[in-house]
mmCIF file of C-alpha atoms in Angstrom:
data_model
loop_
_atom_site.group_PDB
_atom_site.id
_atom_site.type_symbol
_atom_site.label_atom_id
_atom_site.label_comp_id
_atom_site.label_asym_id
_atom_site.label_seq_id
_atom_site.Cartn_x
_atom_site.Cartn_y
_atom_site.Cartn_z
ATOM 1 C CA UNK A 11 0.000 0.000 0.000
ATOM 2 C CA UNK A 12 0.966 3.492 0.199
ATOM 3 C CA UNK A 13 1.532 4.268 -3.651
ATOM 4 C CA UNK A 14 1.687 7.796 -5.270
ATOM 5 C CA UNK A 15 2.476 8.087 -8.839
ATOM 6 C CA UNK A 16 3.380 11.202 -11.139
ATOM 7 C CA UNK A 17 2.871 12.080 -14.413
ATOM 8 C CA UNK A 18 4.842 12.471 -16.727
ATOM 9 C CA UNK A 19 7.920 10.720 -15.450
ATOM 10 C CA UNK A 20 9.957 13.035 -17.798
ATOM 11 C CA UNK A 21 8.954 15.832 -20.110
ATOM 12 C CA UNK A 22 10.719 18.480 -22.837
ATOM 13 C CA UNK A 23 8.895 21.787 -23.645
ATOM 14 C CA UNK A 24 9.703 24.988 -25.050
ATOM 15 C CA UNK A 25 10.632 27.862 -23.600
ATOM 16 C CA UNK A 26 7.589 30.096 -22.803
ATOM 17 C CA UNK A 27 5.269 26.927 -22.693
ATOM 18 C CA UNK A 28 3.323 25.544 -19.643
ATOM 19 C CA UNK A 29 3.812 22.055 -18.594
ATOM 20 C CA UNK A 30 1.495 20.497 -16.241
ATOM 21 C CA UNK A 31 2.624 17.539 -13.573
ATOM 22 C CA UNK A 32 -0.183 15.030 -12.124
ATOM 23 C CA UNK A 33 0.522 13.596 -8.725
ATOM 24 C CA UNK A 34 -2.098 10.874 -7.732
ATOM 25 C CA UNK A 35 -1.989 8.735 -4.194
ATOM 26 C CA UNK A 36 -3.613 5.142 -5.585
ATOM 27 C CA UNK A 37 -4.019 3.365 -2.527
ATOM 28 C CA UNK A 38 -4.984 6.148 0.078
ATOM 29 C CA UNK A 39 -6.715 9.728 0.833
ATOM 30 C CA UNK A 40 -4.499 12.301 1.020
ATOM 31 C CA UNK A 41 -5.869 15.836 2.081
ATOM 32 C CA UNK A 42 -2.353 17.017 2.037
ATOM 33 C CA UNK A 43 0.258 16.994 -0.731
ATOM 34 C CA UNK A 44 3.488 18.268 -1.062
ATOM 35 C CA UNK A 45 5.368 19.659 -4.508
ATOM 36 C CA UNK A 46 9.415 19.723 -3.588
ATOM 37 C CA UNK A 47 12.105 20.643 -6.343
ATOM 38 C CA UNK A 48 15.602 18.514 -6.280
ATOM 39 C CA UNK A 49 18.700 20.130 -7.995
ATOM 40 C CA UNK A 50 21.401 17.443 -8.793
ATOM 41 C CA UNK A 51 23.258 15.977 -5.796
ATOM 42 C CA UNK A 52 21.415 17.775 -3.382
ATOM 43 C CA UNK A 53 18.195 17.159 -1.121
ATOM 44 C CA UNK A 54 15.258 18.505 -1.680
ATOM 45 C CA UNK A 55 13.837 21.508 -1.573
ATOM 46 C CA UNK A 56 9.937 22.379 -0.302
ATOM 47 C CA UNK A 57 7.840 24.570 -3.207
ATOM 48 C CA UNK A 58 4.685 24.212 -1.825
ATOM 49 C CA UNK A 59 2.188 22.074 0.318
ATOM 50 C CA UNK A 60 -1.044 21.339 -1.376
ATOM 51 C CA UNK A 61 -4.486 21.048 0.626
ATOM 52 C CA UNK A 62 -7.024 19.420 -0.901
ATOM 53 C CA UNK A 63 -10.418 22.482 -0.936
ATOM 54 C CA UNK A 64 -7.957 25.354 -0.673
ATOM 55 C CA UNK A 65 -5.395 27.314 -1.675
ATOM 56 C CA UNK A 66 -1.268 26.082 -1.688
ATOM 57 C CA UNK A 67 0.551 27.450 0.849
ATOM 58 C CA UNK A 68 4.161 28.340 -0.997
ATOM 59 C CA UNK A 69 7.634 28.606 0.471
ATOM 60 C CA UNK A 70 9.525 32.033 1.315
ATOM 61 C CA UNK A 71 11.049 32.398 -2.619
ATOM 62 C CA UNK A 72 8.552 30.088 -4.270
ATOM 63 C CA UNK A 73 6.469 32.214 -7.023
ATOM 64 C CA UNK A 74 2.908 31.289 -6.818
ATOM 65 C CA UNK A 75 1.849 32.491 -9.912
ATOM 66 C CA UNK A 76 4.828 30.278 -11.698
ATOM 67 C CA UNK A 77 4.100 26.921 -9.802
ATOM 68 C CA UNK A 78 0.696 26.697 -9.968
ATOM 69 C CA UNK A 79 -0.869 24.289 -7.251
ATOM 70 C CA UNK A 80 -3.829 22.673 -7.684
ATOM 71 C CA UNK A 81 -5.526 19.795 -4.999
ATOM 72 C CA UNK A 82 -8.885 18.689 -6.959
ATOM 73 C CA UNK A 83 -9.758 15.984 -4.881
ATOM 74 C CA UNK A 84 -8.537 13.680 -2.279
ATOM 75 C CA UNK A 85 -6.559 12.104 -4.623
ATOM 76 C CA UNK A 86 -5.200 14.115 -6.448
ATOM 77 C CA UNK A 87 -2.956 17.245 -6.986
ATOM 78 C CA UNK A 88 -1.551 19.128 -9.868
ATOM 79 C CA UNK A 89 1.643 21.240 -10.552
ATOM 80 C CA UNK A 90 1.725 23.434 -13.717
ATOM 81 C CA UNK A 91 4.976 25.374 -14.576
ATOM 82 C CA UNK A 92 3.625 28.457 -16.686
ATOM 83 C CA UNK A 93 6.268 30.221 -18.580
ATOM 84 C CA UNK A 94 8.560 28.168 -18.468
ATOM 85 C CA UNK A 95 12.005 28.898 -18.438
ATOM 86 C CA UNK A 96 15.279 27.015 -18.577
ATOM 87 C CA UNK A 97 15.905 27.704 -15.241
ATOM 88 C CA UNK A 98 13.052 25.728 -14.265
ATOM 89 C CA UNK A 99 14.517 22.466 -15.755
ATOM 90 C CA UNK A 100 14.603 20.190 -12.538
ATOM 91 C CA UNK A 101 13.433 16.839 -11.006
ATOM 92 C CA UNK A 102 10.001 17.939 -9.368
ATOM 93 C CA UNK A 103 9.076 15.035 -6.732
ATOM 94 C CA UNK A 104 5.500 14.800 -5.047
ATOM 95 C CA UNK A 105 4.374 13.333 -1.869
ATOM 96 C CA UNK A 106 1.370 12.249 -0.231
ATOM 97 C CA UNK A 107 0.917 12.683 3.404
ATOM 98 C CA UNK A 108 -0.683 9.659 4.968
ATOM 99 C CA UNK A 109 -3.600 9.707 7.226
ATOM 100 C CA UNK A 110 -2.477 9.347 10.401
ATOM 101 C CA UNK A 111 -0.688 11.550 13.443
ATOM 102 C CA UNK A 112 2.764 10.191 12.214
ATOM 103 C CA UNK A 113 2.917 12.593 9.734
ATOM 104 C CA UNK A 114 4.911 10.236 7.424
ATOM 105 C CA UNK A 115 4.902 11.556 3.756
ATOM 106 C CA UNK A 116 4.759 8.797 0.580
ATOM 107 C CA UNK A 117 6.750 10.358 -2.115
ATOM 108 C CA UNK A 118 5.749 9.878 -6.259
ATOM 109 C CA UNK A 119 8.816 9.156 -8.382
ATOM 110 C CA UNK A 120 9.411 12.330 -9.680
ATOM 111 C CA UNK A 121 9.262 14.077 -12.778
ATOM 112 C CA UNK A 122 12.157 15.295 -14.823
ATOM 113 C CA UNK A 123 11.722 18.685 -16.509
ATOM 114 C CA UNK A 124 13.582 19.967 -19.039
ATOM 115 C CA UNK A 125 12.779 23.448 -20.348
ATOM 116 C CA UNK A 126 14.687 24.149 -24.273
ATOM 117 C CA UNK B 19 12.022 25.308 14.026
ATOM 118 C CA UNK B 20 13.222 22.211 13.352
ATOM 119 C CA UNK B 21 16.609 21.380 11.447
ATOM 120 C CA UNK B 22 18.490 18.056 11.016
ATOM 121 C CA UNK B 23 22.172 17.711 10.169
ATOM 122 C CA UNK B 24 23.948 14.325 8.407
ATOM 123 C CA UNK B 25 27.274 14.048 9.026
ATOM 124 C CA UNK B 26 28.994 13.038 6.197
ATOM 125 C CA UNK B 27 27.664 13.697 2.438
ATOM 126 C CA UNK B 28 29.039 10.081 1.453
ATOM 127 C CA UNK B 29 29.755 6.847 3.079
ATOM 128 C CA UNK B 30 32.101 3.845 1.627
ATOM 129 C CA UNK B 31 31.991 0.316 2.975
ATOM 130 C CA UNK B 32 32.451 -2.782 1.586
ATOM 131 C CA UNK B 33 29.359 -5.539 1.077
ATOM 132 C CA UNK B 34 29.517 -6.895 4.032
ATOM 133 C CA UNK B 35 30.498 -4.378 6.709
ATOM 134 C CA UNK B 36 28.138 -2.124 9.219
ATOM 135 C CA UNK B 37 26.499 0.443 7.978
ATOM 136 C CA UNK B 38 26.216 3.678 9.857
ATOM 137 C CA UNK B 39 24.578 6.764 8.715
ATOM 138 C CA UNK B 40 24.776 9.752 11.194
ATOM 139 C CA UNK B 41 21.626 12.075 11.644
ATOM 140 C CA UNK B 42 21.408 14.501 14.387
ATOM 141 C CA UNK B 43 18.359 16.839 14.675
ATOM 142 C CA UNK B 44 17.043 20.058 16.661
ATOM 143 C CA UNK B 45 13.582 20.234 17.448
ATOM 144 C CA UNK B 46 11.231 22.540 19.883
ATOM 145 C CA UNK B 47 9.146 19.708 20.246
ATOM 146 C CA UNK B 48 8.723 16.394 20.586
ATOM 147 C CA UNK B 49 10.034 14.915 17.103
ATOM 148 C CA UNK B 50 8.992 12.345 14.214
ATOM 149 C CA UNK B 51 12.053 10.974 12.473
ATOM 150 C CA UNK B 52 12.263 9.464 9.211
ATOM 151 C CA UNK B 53 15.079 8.134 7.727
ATOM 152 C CA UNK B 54 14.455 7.770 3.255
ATOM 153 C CA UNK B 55 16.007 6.025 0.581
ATOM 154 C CA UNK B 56 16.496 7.473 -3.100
ATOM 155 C CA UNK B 57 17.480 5.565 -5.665
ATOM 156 C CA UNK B 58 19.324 7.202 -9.134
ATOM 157 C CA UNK B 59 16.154 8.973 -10.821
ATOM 158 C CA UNK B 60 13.343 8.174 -8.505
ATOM 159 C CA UNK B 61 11.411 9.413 -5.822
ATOM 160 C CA UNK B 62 12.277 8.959 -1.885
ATOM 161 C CA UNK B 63 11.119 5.457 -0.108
ATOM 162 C CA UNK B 64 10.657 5.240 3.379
ATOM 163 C CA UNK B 65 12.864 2.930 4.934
ATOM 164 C CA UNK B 66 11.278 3.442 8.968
ATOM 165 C CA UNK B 67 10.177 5.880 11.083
ATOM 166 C CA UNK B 68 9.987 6.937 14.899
ATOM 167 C CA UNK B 69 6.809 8.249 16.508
ATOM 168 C CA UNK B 70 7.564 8.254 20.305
ATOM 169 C CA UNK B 71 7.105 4.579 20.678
ATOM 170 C CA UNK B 72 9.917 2.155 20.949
ATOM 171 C CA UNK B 73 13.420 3.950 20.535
ATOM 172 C CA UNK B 74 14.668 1.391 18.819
ATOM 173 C CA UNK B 75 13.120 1.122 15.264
ATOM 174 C CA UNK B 76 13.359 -1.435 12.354
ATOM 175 C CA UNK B 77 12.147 -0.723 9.265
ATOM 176 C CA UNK B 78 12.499 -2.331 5.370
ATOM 177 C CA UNK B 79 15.952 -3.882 3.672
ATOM 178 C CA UNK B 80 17.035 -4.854 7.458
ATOM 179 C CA UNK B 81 17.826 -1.247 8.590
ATOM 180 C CA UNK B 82 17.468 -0.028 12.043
ATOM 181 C CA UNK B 83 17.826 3.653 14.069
ATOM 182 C CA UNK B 84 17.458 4.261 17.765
ATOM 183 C CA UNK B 85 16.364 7.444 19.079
ATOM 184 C CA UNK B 86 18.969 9.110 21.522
ATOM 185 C CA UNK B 87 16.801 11.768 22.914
ATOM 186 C CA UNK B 88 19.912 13.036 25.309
ATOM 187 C CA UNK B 89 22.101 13.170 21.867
ATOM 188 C CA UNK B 90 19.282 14.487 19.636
ATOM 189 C CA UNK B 91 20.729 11.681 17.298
ATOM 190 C CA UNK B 92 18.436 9.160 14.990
ATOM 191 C CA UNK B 93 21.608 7.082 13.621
ATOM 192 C CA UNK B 94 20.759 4.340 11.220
ATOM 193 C CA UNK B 95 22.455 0.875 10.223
ATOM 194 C CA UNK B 96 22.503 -2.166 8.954
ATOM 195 C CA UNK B 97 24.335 -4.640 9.661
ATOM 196 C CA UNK B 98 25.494 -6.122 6.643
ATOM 197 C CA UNK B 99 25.493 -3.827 3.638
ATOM 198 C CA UNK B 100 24.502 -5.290 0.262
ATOM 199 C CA UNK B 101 25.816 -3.947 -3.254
ATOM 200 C CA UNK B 102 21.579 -3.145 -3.495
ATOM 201 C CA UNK B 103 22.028 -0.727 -0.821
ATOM 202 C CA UNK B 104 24.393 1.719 -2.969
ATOM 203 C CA UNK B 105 21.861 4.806 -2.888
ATOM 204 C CA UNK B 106 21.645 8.085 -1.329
ATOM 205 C CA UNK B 107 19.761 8.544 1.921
ATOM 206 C CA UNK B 108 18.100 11.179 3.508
ATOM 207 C CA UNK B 109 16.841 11.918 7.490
ATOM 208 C CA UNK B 110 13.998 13.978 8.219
ATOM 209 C CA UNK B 111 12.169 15.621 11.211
ATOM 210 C CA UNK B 112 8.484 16.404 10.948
ATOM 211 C CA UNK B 113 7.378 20.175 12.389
ATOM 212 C CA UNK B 114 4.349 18.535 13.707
ATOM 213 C CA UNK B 115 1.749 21.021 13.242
ATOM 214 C CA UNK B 116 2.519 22.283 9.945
ATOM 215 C CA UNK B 117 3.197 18.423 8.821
ATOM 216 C CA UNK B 118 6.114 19.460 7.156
ATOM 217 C CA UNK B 119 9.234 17.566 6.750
ATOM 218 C CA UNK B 120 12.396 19.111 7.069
ATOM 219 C CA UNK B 121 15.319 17.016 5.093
ATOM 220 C CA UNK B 122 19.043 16.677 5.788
ATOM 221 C CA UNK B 123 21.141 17.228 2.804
ATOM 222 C CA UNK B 124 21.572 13.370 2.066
ATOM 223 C CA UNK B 125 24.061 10.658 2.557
ATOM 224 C CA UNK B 126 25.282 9.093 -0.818
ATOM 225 C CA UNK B 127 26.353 5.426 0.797
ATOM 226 C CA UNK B 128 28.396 3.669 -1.796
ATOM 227 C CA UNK B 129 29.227 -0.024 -1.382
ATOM 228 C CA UNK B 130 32.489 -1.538 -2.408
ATOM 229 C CA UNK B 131 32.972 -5.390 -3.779
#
């Protein structure tokens, strides 16, 4: 049990384009969802976390109106890059948050971005 | 606020020996530790977790951490490390309230013949 998937596992777009990324938990209700960012060799880094009826709450530095953040239903979660820039380019990793007071987060496999 | 530090970015041993990953962390209250696994390309796996039960915790792969409260340390091992466990590992501390988890910069543990 415990299984969160993303979507796409790795996608190219244009510069200027929007790219959305689909973060599901299969197995399990999650009314809170977490978008992190991972640069190469290094851990990762919170964007966002994602309540299912409401708005994202974003990180200090995090623009809202780039990473859009959107928690449709229990289930699922959405991350759309608009604008996309080459700076963007990254491995964007989801998690789930189980149900529970252990707080323990189930993490998707990621999605690599690549902005041309 | 919450923080946790690893002490060493990368570990060598060779199949076969202990493993020991260092994480120490700071909290304001009482803490949930989580110790994750990432392999090359994927997402993070939780290996075990501690939520004020038993101090001593086992979790997947035959890896193990105690909680130290009077060292603020949640150390992990194994045993025996296999070539699988080549992989980079990170510790966390959950804020509680805010159900956020805060992440150590990572362990790379590499695993020599």
């Amino acid at each position: 049990g415990a299984v969160v998937s993303q979507h796409p596992s790795w996608v190219i777009c244009k510069s200027g384009t929007s790219v959305k990324i689909e973060c599901r938990s299969l197995d399990f209700q999650a009314t809170t969802m977490f978008w992190y960012r991972q640069f190469p060799k290094q851990s990762l880094m919170l964007m966002a976390t994602s309540n299912e009826g409401s708005k994202a709450t974003y990180e200090q530095g995090v623009e809202k109106d780039k990473f859009l953040i959107n928690h449709a239903s229990l289930t699922l979660s959405t991350l759309t890059v608009t604008s996309a820039h080459p700076e963007d380019s990254s491995f964007y990793i989801c998690s789930a948050r189980f149900p529970g007071p252990s707080y323990e987060q189930y993490f998707g496999p990621g999605t690599r971005l690549t902005v041309t | 606020a919450q923080s946790v530090t690893q002490l060493g970015s990368h570990v060598s041993v060779s199949e076969g020996a202990l493993v020991l990953l260092r994480c120490n962390y700071s909290s304001s209250v009482p803490p949930y530790l989580f110790w994750y696994v990432q392999y090359p390309n994927q997402g993070l796996q939780l290996l075990l977790k501690y939520t004020s039960a038993a101090t001593l915790v086992k979790g997947i792969n035959g890896f193990e951490a105690e909680f130290k409260k009077s060292e603020t340390s949640f150390h992990l091992t194994k045993p025996s490390a296999h070539m699988s466990d080549a992989a980079e590992y990170f510790c966390a501390v959950s804020d509680g309230g805010a159900q956020k988890l805060v992440f150590g910069q990572g362990t790379r543990l590499t695993i020599n013949p």
